[in-house]
PDB file of C-alpha atoms in Angstrom:
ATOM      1  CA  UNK A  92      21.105   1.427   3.021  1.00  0.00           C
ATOM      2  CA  UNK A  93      17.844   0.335   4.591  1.00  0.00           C
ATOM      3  CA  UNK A  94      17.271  -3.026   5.699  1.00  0.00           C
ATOM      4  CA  UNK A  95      15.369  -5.920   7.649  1.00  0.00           C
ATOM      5  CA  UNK A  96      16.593  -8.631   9.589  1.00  0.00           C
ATOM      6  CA  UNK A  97      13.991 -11.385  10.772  1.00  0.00           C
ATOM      7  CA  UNK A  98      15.105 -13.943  13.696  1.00  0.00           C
ATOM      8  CA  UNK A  99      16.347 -17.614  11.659  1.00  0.00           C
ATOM      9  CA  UNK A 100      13.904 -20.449  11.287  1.00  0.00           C
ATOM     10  CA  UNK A 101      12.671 -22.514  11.010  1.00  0.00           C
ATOM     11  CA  UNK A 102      10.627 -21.816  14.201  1.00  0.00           C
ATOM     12  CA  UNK A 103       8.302 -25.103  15.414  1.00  0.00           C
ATOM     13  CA  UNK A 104       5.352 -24.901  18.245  1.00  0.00           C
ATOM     14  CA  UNK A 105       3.062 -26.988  19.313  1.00  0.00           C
ATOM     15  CA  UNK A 106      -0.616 -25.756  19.036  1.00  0.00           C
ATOM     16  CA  UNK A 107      -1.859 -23.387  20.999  1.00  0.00           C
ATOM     17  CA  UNK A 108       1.752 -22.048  21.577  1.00  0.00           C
ATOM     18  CA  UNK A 109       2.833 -18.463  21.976  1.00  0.00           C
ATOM     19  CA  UNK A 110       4.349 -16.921  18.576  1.00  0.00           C
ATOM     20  CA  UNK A 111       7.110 -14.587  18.890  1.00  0.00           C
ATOM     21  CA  UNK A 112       8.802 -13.822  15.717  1.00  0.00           C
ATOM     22  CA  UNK A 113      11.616 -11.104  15.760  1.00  0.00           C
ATOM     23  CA  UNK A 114      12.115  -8.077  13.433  1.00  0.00           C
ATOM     24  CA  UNK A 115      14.624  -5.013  13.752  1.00  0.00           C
ATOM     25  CA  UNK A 116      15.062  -2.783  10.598  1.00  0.00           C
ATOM     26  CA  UNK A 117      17.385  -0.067   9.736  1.00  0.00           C
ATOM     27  CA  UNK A 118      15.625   2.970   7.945  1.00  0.00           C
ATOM     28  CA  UNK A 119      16.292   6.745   7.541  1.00  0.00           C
ATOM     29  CA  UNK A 120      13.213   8.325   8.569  1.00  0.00           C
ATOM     30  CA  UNK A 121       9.525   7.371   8.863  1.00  0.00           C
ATOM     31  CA  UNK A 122       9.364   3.888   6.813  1.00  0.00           C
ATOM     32  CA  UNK A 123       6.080   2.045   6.789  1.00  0.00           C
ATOM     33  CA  UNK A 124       6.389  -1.903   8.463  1.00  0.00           C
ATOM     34  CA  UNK A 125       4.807  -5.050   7.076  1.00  0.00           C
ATOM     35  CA  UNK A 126       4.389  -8.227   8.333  1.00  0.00           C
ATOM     36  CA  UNK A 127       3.553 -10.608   4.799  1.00  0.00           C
ATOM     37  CA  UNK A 128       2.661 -14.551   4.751  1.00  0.00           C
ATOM     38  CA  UNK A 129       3.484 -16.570   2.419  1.00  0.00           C
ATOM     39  CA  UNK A 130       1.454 -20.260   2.627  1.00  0.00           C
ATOM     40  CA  UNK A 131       3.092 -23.146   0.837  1.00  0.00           C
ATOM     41  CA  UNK A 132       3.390 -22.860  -3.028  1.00  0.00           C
ATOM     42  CA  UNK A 133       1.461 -19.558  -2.974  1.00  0.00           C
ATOM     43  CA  UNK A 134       2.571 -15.781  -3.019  1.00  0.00           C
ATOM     44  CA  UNK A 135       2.500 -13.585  -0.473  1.00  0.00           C
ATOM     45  CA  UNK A 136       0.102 -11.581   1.507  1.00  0.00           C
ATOM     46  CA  UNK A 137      -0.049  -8.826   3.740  1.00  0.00           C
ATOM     47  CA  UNK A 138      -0.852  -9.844   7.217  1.00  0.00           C
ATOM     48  CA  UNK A 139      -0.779  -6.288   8.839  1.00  0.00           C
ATOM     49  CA  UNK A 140       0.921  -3.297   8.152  1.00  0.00           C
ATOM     50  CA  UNK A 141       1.834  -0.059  10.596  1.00  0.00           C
ATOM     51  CA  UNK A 142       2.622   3.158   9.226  1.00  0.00           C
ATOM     52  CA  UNK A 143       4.130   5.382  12.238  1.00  0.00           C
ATOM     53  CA  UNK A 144       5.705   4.773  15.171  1.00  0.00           C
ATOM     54  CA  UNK A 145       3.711   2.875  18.141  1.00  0.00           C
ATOM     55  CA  UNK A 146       1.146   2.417  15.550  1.00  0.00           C
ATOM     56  CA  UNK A 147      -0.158  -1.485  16.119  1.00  0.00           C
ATOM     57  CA  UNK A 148      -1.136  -3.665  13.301  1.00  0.00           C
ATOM     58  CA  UNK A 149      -3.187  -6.686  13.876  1.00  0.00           C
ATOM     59  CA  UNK A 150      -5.490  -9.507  12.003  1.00  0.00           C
ATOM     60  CA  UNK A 151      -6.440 -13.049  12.221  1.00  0.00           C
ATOM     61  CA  UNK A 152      -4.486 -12.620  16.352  1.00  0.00           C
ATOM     62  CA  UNK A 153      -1.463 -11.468  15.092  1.00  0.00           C
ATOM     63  CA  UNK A 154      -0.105  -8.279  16.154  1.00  0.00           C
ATOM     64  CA  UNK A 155       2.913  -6.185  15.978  1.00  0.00           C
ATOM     65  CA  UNK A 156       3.698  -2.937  17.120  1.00  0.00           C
ATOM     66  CA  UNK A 157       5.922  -0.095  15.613  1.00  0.00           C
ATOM     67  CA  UNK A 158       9.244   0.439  18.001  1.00  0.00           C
ATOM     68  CA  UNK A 159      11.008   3.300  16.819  1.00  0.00           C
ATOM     69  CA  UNK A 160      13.402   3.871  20.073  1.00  0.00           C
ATOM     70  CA  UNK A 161      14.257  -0.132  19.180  1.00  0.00           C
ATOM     71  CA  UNK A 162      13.813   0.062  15.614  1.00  0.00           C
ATOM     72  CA  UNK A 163      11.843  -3.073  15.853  1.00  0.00           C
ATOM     73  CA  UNK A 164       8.339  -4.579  14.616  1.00  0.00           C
ATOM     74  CA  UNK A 165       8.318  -8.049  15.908  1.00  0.00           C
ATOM     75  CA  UNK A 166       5.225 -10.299  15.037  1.00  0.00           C
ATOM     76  CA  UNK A 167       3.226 -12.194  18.507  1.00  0.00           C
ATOM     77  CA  UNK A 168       0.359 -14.041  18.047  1.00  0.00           C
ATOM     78  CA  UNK A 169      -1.155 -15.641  21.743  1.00  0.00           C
ATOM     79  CA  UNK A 170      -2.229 -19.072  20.122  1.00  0.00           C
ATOM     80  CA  UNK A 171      -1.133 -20.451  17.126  1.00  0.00           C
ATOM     81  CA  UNK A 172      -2.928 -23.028  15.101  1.00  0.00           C
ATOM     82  CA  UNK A 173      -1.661 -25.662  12.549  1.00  0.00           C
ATOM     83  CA  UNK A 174      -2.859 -23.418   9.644  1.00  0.00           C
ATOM     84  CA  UNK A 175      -0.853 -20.903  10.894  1.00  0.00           C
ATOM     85  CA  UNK A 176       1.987 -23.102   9.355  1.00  0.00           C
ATOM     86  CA  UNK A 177       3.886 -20.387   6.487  1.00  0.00           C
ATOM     87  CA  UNK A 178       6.738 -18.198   5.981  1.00  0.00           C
ATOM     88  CA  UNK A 179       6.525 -15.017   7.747  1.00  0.00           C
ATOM     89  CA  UNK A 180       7.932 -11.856   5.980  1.00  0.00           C
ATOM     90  CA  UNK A 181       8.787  -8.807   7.835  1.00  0.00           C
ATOM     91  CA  UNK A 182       8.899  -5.738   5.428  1.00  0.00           C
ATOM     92  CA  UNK A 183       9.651  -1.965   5.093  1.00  0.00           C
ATOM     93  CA  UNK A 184       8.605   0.760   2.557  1.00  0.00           C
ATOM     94  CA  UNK A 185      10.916   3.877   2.858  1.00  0.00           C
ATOM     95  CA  UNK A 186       7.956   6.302   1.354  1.00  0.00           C
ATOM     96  CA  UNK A 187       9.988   8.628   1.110  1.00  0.00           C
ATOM     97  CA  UNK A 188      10.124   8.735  -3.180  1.00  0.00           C
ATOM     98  CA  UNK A 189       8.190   7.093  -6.148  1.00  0.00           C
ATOM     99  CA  UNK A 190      11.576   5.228  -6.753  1.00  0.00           C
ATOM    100  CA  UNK A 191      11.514   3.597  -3.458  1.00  0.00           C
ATOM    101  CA  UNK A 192      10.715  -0.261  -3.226  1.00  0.00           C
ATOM    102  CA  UNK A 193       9.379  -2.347  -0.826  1.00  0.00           C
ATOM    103  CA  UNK A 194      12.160  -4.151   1.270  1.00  0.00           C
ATOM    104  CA  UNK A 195      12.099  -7.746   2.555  1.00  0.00           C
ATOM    105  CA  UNK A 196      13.782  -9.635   5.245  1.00  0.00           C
ATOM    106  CA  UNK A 197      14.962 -13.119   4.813  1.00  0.00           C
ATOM    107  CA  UNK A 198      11.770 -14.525   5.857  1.00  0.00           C
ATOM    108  CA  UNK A 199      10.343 -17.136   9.337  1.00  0.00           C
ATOM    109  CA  UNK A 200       9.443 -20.389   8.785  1.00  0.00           C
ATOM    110  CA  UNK A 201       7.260 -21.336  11.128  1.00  0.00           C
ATOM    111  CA  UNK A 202       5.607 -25.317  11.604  1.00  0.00           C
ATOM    112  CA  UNK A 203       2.445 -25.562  14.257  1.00  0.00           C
ATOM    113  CA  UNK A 204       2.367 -29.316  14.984  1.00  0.00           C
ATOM    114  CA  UNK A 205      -0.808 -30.382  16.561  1.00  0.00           C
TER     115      UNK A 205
ATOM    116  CA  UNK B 222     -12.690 -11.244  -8.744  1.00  0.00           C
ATOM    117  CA  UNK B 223      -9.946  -8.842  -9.150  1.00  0.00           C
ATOM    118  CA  UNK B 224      -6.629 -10.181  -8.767  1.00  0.00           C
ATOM    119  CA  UNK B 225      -3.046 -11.247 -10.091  1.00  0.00           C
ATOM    120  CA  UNK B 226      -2.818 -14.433 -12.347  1.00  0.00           C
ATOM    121  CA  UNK B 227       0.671 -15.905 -13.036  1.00  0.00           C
ATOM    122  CA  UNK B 228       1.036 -18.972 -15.950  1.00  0.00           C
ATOM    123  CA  UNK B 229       2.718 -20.946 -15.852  1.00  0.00           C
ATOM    124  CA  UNK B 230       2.427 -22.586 -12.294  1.00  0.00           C
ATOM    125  CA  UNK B 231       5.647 -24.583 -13.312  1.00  0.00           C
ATOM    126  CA  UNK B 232       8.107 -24.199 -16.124  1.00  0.00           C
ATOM    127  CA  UNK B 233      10.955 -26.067 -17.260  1.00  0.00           C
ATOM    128  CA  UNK B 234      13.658 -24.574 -19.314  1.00  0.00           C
ATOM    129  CA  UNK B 235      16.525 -26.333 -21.432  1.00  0.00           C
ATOM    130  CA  UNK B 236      20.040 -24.578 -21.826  1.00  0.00           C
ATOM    131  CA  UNK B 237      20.569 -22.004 -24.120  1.00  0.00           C
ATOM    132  CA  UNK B 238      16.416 -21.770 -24.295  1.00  0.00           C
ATOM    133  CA  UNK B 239      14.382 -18.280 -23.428  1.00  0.00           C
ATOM    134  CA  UNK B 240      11.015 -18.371 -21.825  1.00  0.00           C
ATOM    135  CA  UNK B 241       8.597 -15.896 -20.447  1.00  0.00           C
ATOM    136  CA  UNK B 242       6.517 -15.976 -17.804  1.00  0.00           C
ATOM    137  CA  UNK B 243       3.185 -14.356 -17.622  1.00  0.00           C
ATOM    138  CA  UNK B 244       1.839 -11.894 -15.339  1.00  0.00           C
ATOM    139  CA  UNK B 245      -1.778 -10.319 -15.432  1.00  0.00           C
ATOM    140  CA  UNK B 246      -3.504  -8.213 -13.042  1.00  0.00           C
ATOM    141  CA  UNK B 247      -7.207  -6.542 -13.155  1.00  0.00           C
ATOM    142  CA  UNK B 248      -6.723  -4.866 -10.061  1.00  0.00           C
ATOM    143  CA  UNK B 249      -6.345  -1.676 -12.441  1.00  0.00           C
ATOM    144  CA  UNK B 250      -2.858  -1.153 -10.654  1.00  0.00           C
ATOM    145  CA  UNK B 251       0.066   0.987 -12.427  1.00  0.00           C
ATOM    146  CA  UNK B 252       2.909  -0.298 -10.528  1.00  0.00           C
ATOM    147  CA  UNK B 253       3.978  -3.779 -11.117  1.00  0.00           C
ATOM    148  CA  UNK B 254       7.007  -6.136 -10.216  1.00  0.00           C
ATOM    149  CA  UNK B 255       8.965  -9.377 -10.608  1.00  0.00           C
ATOM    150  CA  UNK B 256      10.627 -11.045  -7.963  1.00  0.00           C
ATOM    151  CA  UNK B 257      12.743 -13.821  -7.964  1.00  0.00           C
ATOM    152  CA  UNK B 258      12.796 -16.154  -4.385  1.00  0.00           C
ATOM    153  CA  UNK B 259      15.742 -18.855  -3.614  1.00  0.00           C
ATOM    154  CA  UNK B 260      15.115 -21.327  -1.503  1.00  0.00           C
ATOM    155  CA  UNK B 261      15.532 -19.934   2.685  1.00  0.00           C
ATOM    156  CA  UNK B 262      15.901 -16.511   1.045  1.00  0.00           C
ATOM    157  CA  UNK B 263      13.745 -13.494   0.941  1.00  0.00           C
ATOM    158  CA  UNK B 264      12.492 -11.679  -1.887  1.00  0.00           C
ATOM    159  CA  UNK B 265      14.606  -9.981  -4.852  1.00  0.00           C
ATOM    160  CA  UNK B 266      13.576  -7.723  -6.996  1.00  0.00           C
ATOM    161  CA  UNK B 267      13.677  -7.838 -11.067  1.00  0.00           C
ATOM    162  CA  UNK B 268      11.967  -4.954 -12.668  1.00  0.00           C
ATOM    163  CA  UNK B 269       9.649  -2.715 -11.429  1.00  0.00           C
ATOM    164  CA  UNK B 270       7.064  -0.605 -14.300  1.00  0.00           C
ATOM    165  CA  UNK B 271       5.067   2.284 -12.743  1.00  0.00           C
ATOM    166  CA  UNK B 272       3.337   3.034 -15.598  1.00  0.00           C
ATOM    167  CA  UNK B 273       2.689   1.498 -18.750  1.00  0.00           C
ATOM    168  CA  UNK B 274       5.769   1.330 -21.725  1.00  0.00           C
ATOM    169  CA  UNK B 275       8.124   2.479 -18.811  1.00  0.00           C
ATOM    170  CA  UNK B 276      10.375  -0.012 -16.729  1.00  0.00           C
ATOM    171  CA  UNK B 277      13.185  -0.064 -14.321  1.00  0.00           C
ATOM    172  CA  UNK B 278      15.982  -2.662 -13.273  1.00  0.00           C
ATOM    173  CA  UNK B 279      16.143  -3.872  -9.968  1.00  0.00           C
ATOM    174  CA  UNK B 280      18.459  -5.185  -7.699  1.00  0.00           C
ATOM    175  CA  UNK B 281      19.119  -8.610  -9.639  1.00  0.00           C
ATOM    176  CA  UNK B 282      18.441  -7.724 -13.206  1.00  0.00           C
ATOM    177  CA  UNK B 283      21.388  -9.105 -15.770  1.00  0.00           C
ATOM    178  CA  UNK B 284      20.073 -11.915 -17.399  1.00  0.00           C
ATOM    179  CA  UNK B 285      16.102 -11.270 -17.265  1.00  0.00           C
ATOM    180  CA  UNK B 286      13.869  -8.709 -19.823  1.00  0.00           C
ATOM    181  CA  UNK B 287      10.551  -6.950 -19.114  1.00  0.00           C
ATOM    182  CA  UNK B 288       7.834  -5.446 -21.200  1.00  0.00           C
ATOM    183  CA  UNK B 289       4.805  -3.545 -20.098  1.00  0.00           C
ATOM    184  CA  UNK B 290       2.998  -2.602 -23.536  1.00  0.00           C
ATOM    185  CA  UNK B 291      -0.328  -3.306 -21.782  1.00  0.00           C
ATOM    186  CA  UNK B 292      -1.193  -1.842 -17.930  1.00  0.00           C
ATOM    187  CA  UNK B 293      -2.613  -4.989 -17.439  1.00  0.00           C
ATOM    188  CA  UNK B 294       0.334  -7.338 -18.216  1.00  0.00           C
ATOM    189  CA  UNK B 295       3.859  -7.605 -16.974  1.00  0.00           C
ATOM    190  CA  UNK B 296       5.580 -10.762 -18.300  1.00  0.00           C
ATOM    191  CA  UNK B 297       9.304 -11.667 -17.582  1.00  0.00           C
ATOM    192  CA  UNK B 298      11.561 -13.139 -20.109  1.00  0.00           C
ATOM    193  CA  UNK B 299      14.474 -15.386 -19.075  1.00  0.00           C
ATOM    194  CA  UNK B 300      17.198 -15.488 -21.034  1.00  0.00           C
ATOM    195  CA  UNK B 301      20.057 -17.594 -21.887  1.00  0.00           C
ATOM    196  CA  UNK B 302      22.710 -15.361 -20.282  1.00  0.00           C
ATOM    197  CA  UNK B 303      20.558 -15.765 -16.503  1.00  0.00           C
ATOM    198  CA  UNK B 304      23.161 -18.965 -15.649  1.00  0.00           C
ATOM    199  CA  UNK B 305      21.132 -19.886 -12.590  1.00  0.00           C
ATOM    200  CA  UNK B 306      17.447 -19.849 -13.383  1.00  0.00           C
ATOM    201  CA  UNK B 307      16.147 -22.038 -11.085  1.00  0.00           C
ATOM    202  CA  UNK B 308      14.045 -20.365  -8.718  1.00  0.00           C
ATOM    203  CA  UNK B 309      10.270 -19.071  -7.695  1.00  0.00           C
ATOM    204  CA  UNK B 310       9.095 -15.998  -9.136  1.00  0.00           C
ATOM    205  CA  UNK B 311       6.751 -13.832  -7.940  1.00  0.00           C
ATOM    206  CA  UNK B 312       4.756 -10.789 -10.010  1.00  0.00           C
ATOM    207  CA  UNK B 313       3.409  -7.976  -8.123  1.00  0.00           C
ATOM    208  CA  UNK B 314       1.326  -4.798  -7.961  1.00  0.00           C
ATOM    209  CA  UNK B 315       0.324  -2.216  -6.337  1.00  0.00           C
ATOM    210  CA  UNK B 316      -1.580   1.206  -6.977  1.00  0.00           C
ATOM    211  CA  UNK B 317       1.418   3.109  -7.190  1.00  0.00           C
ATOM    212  CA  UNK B 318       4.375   3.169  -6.094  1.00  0.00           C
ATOM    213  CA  UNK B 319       4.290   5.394  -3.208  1.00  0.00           C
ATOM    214  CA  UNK B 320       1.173   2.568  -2.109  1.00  0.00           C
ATOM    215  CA  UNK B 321       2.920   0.279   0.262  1.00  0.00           C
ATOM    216  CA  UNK B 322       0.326  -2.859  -0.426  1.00  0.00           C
ATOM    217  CA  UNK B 323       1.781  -5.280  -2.445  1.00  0.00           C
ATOM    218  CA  UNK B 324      -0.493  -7.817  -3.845  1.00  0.00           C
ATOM    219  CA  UNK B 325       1.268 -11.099  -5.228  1.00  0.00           C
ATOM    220  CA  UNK B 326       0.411 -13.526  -7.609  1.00  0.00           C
ATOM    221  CA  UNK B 327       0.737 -17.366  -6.710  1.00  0.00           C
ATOM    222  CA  UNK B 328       4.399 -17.698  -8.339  1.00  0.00           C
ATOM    223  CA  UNK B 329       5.703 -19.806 -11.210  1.00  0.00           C
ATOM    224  CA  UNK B 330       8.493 -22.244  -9.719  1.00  0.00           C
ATOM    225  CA  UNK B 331      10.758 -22.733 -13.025  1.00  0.00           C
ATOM    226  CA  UNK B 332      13.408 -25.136 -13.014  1.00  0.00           C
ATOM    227  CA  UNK B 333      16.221 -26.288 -15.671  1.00  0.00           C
ATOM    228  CA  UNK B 334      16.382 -29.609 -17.452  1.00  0.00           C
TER     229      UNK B 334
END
């Protein structure tokens, strides 16, 4: 079945750092990709999404680019700040039925000490 | 401001006890979901409703009940027969289902006394 795998946390930088944080999914055809954040004690929201392949999504510095020869969608931001401190879910929707649900990886944590 | 509104923010529950949790959105969305997130874990999903009076199991559904009477309001019901409660839950919505957006309430961390 489909499926996302995120690299294993938690992840800590020092401000100002470079952000990597990996993704690879397995998907029959054309899924959509999602990165989500989720800030302490709150739900989650969608950072940036990319709906075909070597589509780029970006906000707020982060960006992420749709791999489908590497079946990836890894997350980069060039400077991270302390508020950037969250959990960082990589996600896929299938699209391919109404019955299909969004699928989430296991979640980043990531600290940003100053 | 539209948005999703989860109550309560925490919730304690003794054996053998049901409680709900409420979920309402005024986003005017027809899809809505529970999840349920353990600690270091990603999301798993409940129920699912795409439309009101209609509702579907998820992946981790024994032990939990649904209703969706309203199009505004989703709640969850824990029973006594869900051995491991504690956990964060999280309602969504979206659109529809075929709209990949999923916008998330703030979660209602319930834990047994």
């Amino acid at each position: 079945g489909d499926s996302v795998t995120q690299m294993e946390g938690p992840v800590t930088l020092s401000e100002e750092a470079f952000l990597t944080i990996n993704c690879t999914y397995t998907a029959t055809g054309y899924p959509s990709l999602f990165w989500y954040v989720q800030y302490p004690g709150e739900g989650l929201q969608l950072l940036l999404k990319a709906t075909k392949a070597d589509d780029k999504g970006s906000n707020k510095g982060f960006e992420a680019t749709y791999r489908k020869e590497t079946t990836s969608f890894h997350l980069e931001k060039g400077s991270v700040q302390v508020s950037d401190s969250a959990v960082y879910f990589c996600a896929l929707s299938p699209m391919k039925t109404s019955y299909d649900k969004v699928i989430f990886g296991p979640g980043t944590s990531l600290s940003v000490i100053p | 401001d539209g948005g999703i509104t989860q109550s309560p923010k925490y919730l304690f529950r003794k054996e053998g006890q049901n409680v709900t949790l409420s979920c309402e959105q005024n986003l005017n969305h027809d899809a809505m979901y529970w999840y349920r997130q353990d600690p270091g874990q990603g999301l798993r999903l409940i129920y699912y409703s795409q439309i009101v009076n209609d509702f579907q199991k998820g992946d981790i559904a024994e032990g939990y009940s649904v209703s969706r009477e309203k199009k505004e309001s989703f709640p969850l019901t824990v029973t006594s027969a869900q051995k491991n409660p504690t956990a964060f839950y999280l309602c969504a919505s979206s659109l529809g289902m075929l709209n990949e957006k999923l916008f998330f309430g703030s979660g209602t961390q319930l834990s047994v006394l």
